Amino acid sequence: MIVFYLEPDSGVPAYLQLVRQVEHAIRLGRLSAGDQLPSVRDVVAVLGINPNTVAKAYREMESRHLVDTRQGRGTFVADLATAAAGPAVIPAGLARDLADWITRARAAGLDRDDAAAVFEQELHAAYRNEGIA
Amino acid sequence: MTAMAGRAAAERSAAAIECSGLGKRYGRTWALRDCTLSLPEGRVVALIGPNGAGKTTFLSLVMGLAEPTEGTVLADGHPAGGPGALARVAFMGQDHPLYKRFTVADHLRMGCELNAGFDLPWARARLADLDIPLRRPAGRLSGGQQAQVALTLALAKRARVILLDEPVASLDPIARREVMTVLMTRVAETGATVVFSSHVVAELERVCDYLVVMSRTQVQLAGAADDLIAAHARLIGPGGAAAGGEGAAPAGVAAVLERSVSDAQTVLLARLCGPVADPRWESRSVTVEDIALAYMAAPGVRYQPSPRLSAVSGSGS
Amino acid sequence: MTWLVWRQHRLEALAAAAVAAVLAVVVTPTALHLYQVTALLRQGGCLGGSPGASCGTAMDAFNATSHTLQGIVPLLNILPGLAGAFIGAPLLSREYEDGTWRLAWSQGVTRLAWLRGQMLGALAVTALSAALFTAVLTWWLSPVNYVNGRFTNNGFDFTGIVPAAWALLAFAIGVLAGTALRRVVPAMAVTLAGYAVIRFPVEYLLRPRYLPPVEKWGLPFAEGSGIARNDWELGLGPVAPGGHAMLTGAQFDQVEHTAQASINRATASQATYVAELNHWLTAHGYTQVATYQPADRFWTFQGIEAAICLLLALAALAVAYRLVSRRPS
């Protein structure tokens, strides 16, 4: 069973952190179809966070088809989740392109933080109309 | 998952606490004025504000510990302080008062004697988990343990509405975390509405999903955390003369709460009334803490979308 | 609620019982001595009209003890005040001082139901403590009351229903003071002061006047008052012709001086002198009056005083009740 954690200073809303942890675990194969997720109460008892946040995270996972909620039994990783977990297969060329870009940035004299700032800004501009990225 | 189902149903929004024109005066001094609020069921509401803002008075009025000077207040649909409300509302006072000479077990017995639905097995299990000895007089417990006992008493009442006045103010960080975890777990189990007051905003995001900010005896801001986050943003734009002078803000801004200007750039914390399309301005999301602090620093700015909406639409469902 | 009230006030109840027990132990030797002496007085017929030969020593023994008691027993009048200070005053002020009122009033019973339970419970503790003390003191003092009558202050104060009534009044004063002041120690002090302020005027000014005293007229210069041993004598003295007020000592000395002019003091024996003086005084219209409350009014007076205390107590509790229901904060 997955064990959730929170990074308070990450700037990512708590519910989204939970969603991403499940996504990540599915991607890495740590969770597979049919695995049960802890109940809202059990997550709350460990993390000490608002149960509505956990419920919201589970609803979000449901709407992304990561999990199924079976009435009275609990929440389980959906059958298709492994396949449907977003762009689970990242096109190989993407990472290579980014690596090239980073090499060029370094050559141009940007340090790590400079590069991150440029990347963040572009990311933000590109996704700005899609809510919290 | 039943609590989740209950929670989803609750979000259709009967009001856990409904007050209208509520005011309280002690002698010639108003402690709370013109308070019209409708707090939806199943939420964890943070009541934030500096000392003296009226938080304790508000909670006392909802519990029926004080009589309103004007206006009305309903708790779970029942007039505050009446038998109906007393059975449905639980309260933990500031500094979590207990009878010093009573043992912990005596307090539990008192809970059973005075409350029809008192959940004794749960309370016992809770205190056993926390290693709090039942036979020790409350006066000889540590501050954190006293808070846990007082909280256990309030939560074991199986109330629909749980009011907590500064539940963690006097506690160290570990006890704080423990108290909030017990509280949140109980909320997950029972689906109760929680209203807790605090004069600090740290860790608000973890626990609250509804925010009420009070200042100078009045409600300044009230709304669901998600709605407030969606309605506010930190805007970063051009600085100095390019910003268009003092008071300038891009279209889409309803009110500016914070402004810092330099030659290079201007940073605003603003409430929005529409999308900020101006490409010179970058919009970043804010947290509940950011919003609470911004409003506390600008006591003149008010924003209270929910009660007016519900007043217009009647039941608000 | 009953359990809660008992749990909150059992310490006071047990303390009262312990003090009563200690008091019982302390007074036992005196009590046994007094019972013995009184038995002798009774056997010798010393209290009737014709005292026997052995009465002198028995009476001396009785008086010696009883005089000591006269000094000590009135101090016990503080007991009702202490009940008020230790049971009544903290009842609400401790809740306010410790902040526990917020705990108590956020339970599933209404504030007024809680208040009624607290008041009735603490009243019961007070009444039972008072009954216990009254039992001990009545037993202790009954030989003295047998001889001096129980209508004396010491008899009246520690017999029957009056002690409990005072305890309830002091309790009510305590509750009111505690509600108004919200601090334990000041409330206790105010309770003791309030008790004293009511107690002294009632005992010394009102009590003799619950019913108009009976007057007994007699010879102006008689040796005794002529009223019974158990009656409560309020006043005794000569009265001028046609008047109603008693003469003061100085006035009577003057009258006696005038009378002496017509009596040959030198030749007359004491008995003759008194007879002639009485004759002269009667002839000139002087009389003597004894005012008293007859012994058979004892329970009437107990009832009246208890009623006064209970009415005042009810009023104080009603004000306290109203304060709690109307002035929460």
Short mmCIF file of N, CA and C in Angstrom, two decimals, chain B residues 249-300:
data_model
loop_
_atom_site.label_atom_id
_atom_site.label_comp_id
_atom_site.label_asym_id
_atom_site.label_seq_id
_atom_site.Cartn_x
_atom_site.Cartn_y
_atom_site.Cartn_z
N ALA B 249 -2.85 48.95 -12.00
CA ALA B 249 -2.93 47.49 -11.98
C ALA B 249 -3.52 47.07 -13.32
N PRO B 250 -3.18 45.89 -13.79
CA PRO B 250 -3.72 45.46 -15.08
C PRO B 250 -5.22 45.21 -15.01
N ALA B 251 -5.85 45.20 -16.16
CA ALA B 251 -7.28 44.88 -16.22
C ALA B 251 -7.49 43.47 -15.68
N GLY B 252 -8.59 43.26 -14.99
CA GLY B 252 -8.85 41.96 -14.39
C GLY B 252 -8.62 41.97 -12.89
N VAL B 253 -8.02 43.05 -12.37
CA VAL B 253 -7.79 43.15 -10.93
C VAL B 253 -8.96 43.87 -10.28
N ALA B 254 -9.52 43.25 -9.22
CA ALA B 254 -10.63 43.89 -8.52
C ALA B 254 -10.13 44.73 -7.35
N ALA B 255 -9.12 44.21 -6.64
CA ALA B 255 -8.60 44.96 -5.51
C ALA B 255 -7.15 44.55 -5.29
N VAL B 256 -6.35 45.53 -4.94
CA VAL B 256 -4.94 45.26 -4.65
C VAL B 256 -4.74 45.20 -3.15
N LEU B 257 -4.22 44.08 -2.66
CA LEU B 257 -4.04 43.91 -1.22
C LEU B 257 -2.64 44.27 -0.79
N GLU B 258 -1.68 43.93 -1.62
CA GLU B 258 -0.29 44.22 -1.30
C GLU B 258 0.35 44.77 -2.56
N ARG B 259 1.25 45.73 -2.39
CA ARG B 259 1.93 46.27 -3.55
C ARG B 259 3.35 46.59 -3.16
N SER B 260 4.31 46.07 -3.91
CA SER B 260 5.67 46.54 -3.73
C SER B 260 6.22 46.91 -5.10
N VAL B 261 6.73 48.14 -5.18
CA VAL B 261 7.15 48.69 -6.45
C VAL B 261 8.65 49.02 -6.39
N SER B 262 9.36 48.67 -7.41
CA SER B 262 10.73 49.14 -7.56
C SER B 262 10.88 49.62 -9.01
N ASP B 263 12.04 50.13 -9.32
CA ASP B 263 12.27 50.55 -10.71
C ASP B 263 12.11 49.37 -11.66
N ALA B 264 12.57 48.21 -11.18
CA ALA B 264 12.61 47.05 -12.07
C ALA B 264 11.25 46.39 -12.24
N GLN B 265 10.55 46.19 -11.14
CA GLN B 265 9.27 45.49 -11.30
C GLN B 265 8.29 45.85 -10.19
N THR B 266 7.04 45.50 -10.41
CA THR B 266 5.97 45.71 -9.44
C THR B 266 5.39 44.34 -9.09
N VAL B 267 5.22 44.11 -7.78
CA VAL B 267 4.61 42.85 -7.36
C VAL B 267 3.33 43.18 -6.61
N LEU B 268 2.24 42.61 -7.08
CA LEU B 268 0.95 42.84 -6.43
C LEU B 268 0.41 41.54 -5.88
N LEU B 269 -0.31 41.65 -4.76
CA LEU B 269 -1.18 40.53 -4.38
C LEU B 269 -2.59 41.06 -4.55
N ALA B 270 -3.32 40.48 -5.47
CA ALA B 270 -4.57 41.12 -5.88
C ALA B 270 -5.71 40.12 -5.92
N ARG B 271 -6.89 40.66 -5.74
CA ARG B 271 -8.09 39.87 -6.00
C ARG B 271 -8.51 40.14 -7.44
N LEU B 272 -8.83 39.08 -8.14
CA LEU B 272 -9.13 39.21 -9.56
C LEU B 272 -10.63 39.17 -9.79
N CYS B 273 -11.04 39.85 -10.88
CA CYS B 273 -12.44 39.72 -11.27
C CYS B 273 -12.53 39.15 -12.68
N GLY B 274 -11.36 38.83 -13.26
CA GLY B 274 -11.35 38.23 -14.59
C GLY B 274 -9.92 37.86 -14.92
N PRO B 275 -9.69 37.27 -16.08
CA PRO B 275 -8.33 36.89 -16.43
C PRO B 275 -7.46 38.12 -16.68
N VAL B 276 -6.18 38.00 -16.31
CA VAL B 276 -5.25 39.09 -16.58
C VAL B 276 -4.60 38.79 -17.93
N ALA B 277 -5.03 39.51 -18.96
CA ALA B 277 -4.58 39.19 -20.31
C ALA B 277 -3.31 39.96 -20.68
N ASP B 278 -3.05 41.07 -19.99
CA ASP B 278 -1.89 41.91 -20.28
C ASP B 278 -0.61 41.08 -20.25
N PRO B 279 0.09 40.94 -21.40
CA PRO B 279 1.25 40.05 -21.46
C PRO B 279 2.42 40.55 -20.61
N ARG B 280 2.39 41.84 -20.21
CA ARG B 280 3.50 42.33 -19.38
C ARG B 280 3.41 41.82 -17.95
N TRP B 281 2.25 41.30 -17.59
CA TRP B 281 2.05 40.85 -16.20
C TRP B 281 2.05 39.32 -16.15
N GLU B 282 2.85 38.82 -15.23
CA GLU B 282 2.88 37.39 -15.00
C GLU B 282 2.04 37.10 -13.76
N SER B 283 1.20 36.08 -13.85
CA SER B 283 0.30 35.77 -12.74
C SER B 283 0.76 34.48 -12.06
N ARG B 284 0.89 34.53 -10.74
CA ARG B 284 1.31 33.32 -10.01
C ARG B 284 0.27 33.02 -8.94
N SER B 285 0.09 31.74 -8.68
CA SER B 285 -0.94 31.38 -7.70
C SER B 285 -0.43 31.64 -6.28
N VAL B 286 -1.38 31.83 -5.38
CA VAL B 286 -1.05 32.13 -3.99
C VAL B 286 -1.62 31.03 -3.10
N THR B 287 -1.14 31.00 -1.87
CA THR B 287 -1.65 30.01 -0.91
C THR B 287 -2.66 30.67 0.02
N VAL B 288 -3.35 29.85 0.76
CA VAL B 288 -4.30 30.35 1.76
C VAL B 288 -3.58 31.24 2.76
N GLU B 289 -2.38 30.83 3.15
CA GLU B 289 -1.60 31.65 4.09
C GLU B 289 -1.33 33.03 3.51
N ASP B 290 -0.93 33.08 2.24
CA ASP B 290 -0.67 34.37 1.59
C ASP B 290 -1.90 35.25 1.67
N ILE B 291 -3.03 34.66 1.34
CA ILE B 291 -4.28 35.44 1.32
C ILE B 291 -4.63 35.94 2.71
N ALA B 292 -4.55 35.02 3.70
CA ALA B 292 -4.89 35.42 5.07
C ALA B 292 -4.00 36.56 5.54
N LEU B 293 -2.70 36.43 5.30
CA LEU B 293 -1.78 37.48 5.74
C LEU B 293 -2.04 38.79 5.01
N ALA B 294 -2.32 38.70 3.72
CA ALA B 294 -2.55 39.93 2.95
C ALA B 294 -3.77 40.67 3.48
N TYR B 295 -4.83 39.93 3.78
CA TYR B 295 -6.04 40.60 4.29
C TYR B 295 -5.80 41.15 5.69
N MET B 296 -5.06 40.39 6.52
CA MET B 296 -4.79 40.89 7.87
C MET B 296 -3.98 42.18 7.82
N ALA B 297 -3.12 42.29 6.77
CA ALA B 297 -2.30 43.49 6.66
C ALA B 297 -3.08 44.65 6.04
N ALA B 298 -4.23 44.36 5.45
CA ALA B 298 -5.03 45.42 4.82
C ALA B 298 -6.45 45.36 5.37
N PRO B 299 -6.60 45.74 6.65
CA PRO B 299 -7.91 45.52 7.30
C PRO B 299 -9.06 46.30 6.66
N GLY B 300 -8.74 47.26 5.81
CA GLY B 300 -9.82 48.01 5.17
C GLY B 300 -10.49 47.25 4.03
#
